[in-house]
Short mmCIF file of C-alpha atoms in Angstrom, two decimals:
data_model
loop_
_atom_site.label_atom_id
_atom_site.label_comp_id
_atom_site.label_asym_id
_atom_site.label_seq_id
_atom_site.Cartn_x
_atom_site.Cartn_y
_atom_site.Cartn_z
CA GLY A 1190 -77.58 20.25 46.32
CA VAL A 1191 -76.13 23.76 46.49
CA CYS A 1192 -77.34 24.29 50.05
CA ALA A 1193 -75.61 21.09 51.19
CA PHE A 1194 -72.41 22.15 49.43
CA VAL A 1195 -72.43 25.56 51.12
CA ALA A 1196 -73.26 24.02 54.50
CA GLY A 1197 -70.37 21.57 54.11
CA ASP A 1198 -67.98 24.40 53.30
CA LEU A 1199 -69.14 26.43 56.28
CA VAL A 1200 -68.84 23.52 58.70
CA LEU A 1201 -65.73 21.69 57.43
CA GLY A 1202 -64.01 24.15 55.11
CA TRP A 1203 -61.50 25.19 57.78
CA ARG A 1204 -60.25 21.58 58.00
CA VAL A 1205 -59.63 21.43 54.26
CA ILE A 1206 -57.75 24.73 54.35
CA ALA A 1207 -55.63 23.61 57.32
CA THR A 1208 -54.79 20.26 55.72
CA VAL A 1209 -53.83 21.58 52.29
CA GLY A 1210 -52.20 24.73 53.64
CA SER A 1211 -49.94 23.27 56.30
CA LYS A 1212 -50.29 19.55 56.99
CA ILE A 1213 -49.14 18.07 53.67
CA THR A 1214 -45.91 20.11 53.64
CA ASP A 1215 -44.71 23.34 55.24
CA MET A 1216 -45.80 26.31 53.16
CA THR A 1217 -44.58 29.89 52.99
CA PRO A 1218 -46.28 32.65 51.00
CA SER A 1219 -43.91 32.15 48.06
CA ARG A 1220 -44.42 28.38 48.09
CA ALA A 1221 -48.19 28.84 48.26
CA PHE A 1222 -47.96 31.19 45.27
CA ALA A 1223 -45.98 28.55 43.36
CA ALA A 1224 -48.62 25.94 44.20
CA GLN A 1225 -51.39 28.25 43.00
CA MET A 1226 -49.54 28.93 39.74
CA GLY A 1227 -49.10 25.19 39.23
CA THR A 1228 -52.83 24.76 39.72
CA VAL A 1229 -53.58 27.52 37.21
CA VAL A 1230 -51.33 25.90 34.61
CA ALA A 1231 -52.88 22.46 35.16
CA LEU A 1232 -56.47 23.71 35.03
CA THR A 1233 -55.89 25.94 32.01
CA SER A 1234 -54.10 23.18 30.10
CA ALA A 1235 -56.83 20.67 30.85
CA THR A 1236 -59.52 23.14 29.84
CA LEU A 1237 -57.81 23.87 26.53
CA VAL A 1238 -57.85 20.18 25.60
CA SER A 1239 -61.36 19.63 27.07
CA LEU A 1240 -60.32 17.28 29.87
CA PRO A 1241 -62.46 17.10 32.99
CA VAL A 1242 -60.36 17.92 36.07
CA SER A 1243 -60.91 18.63 39.73
CA SER A 1244 -59.52 21.90 41.01
CA SER A 1245 -59.17 20.33 44.46
CA GLU A 1246 -57.01 17.54 43.13
CA CYS A 1247 -54.96 20.03 41.12
CA ILE A 1248 -54.14 22.14 44.18
CA VAL A 1249 -53.24 19.06 46.24
CA GLY A 1250 -50.99 17.89 43.40
CA SER A 1251 -49.36 21.31 43.25
CA VAL A 1252 -48.73 21.31 47.00
CA ILE A 1253 -47.15 17.85 46.67
CA GLY A 1254 -45.02 19.24 43.83
CA VAL A 1255 -43.81 22.06 46.09
CA GLY A 1256 -42.87 19.51 48.76
CA LEU A 1257 -40.96 17.40 46.23
CA ALA A 1258 -39.18 20.49 44.88
CA LYS A 1259 -38.12 21.45 48.42
CA ARG A 1260 -36.71 17.97 48.95
CA SER A 1261 -34.79 17.99 45.67
CA LEU A 1262 -33.31 21.41 46.52
CA GLY A 1263 -32.21 20.23 49.97
CA TYR A 1264 -34.33 22.47 52.20
CA GLU A 1265 -34.33 21.61 55.90
CA ASP A 1266 -38.13 21.67 56.14
CA ALA A 1267 -38.48 19.47 53.07
CA GLY A 1268 -40.77 16.54 52.82
CA ILE A 1269 -44.32 15.42 52.43
CA ASP A 1270 -46.42 13.90 55.18
CA VAL A 1271 -47.54 10.69 53.49
CA ARG A 1272 -49.89 9.87 56.38
CA VAL A 1273 -51.93 12.99 55.53
CA LEU A 1274 -52.07 12.00 51.87
CA LYS A 1275 -53.31 8.51 52.79
CA ARG A 1276 -56.15 10.06 54.78
CA ILE A 1277 -57.07 12.33 51.87
CA TRP A 1278 -57.16 9.55 49.30
#
């Protein structure tokens, strides 16, 4: 099982990084930091109350949250590419 997981990361990991890092919404270093902090809060909170969570889903949710925050603040590059999200889920 572990070998297949590592092989999958080596072969397709770059696609996951590209999708989460730039295709869902435009990211800058500060926005990426905010998404990571959102992930940390979600994972820590779930761990404290013994809920099973997926770190991958937490980071995608945080990136979506950054996109929604940009839209609510009126940034020009605001928005979420819903087509990308439909392919993910």
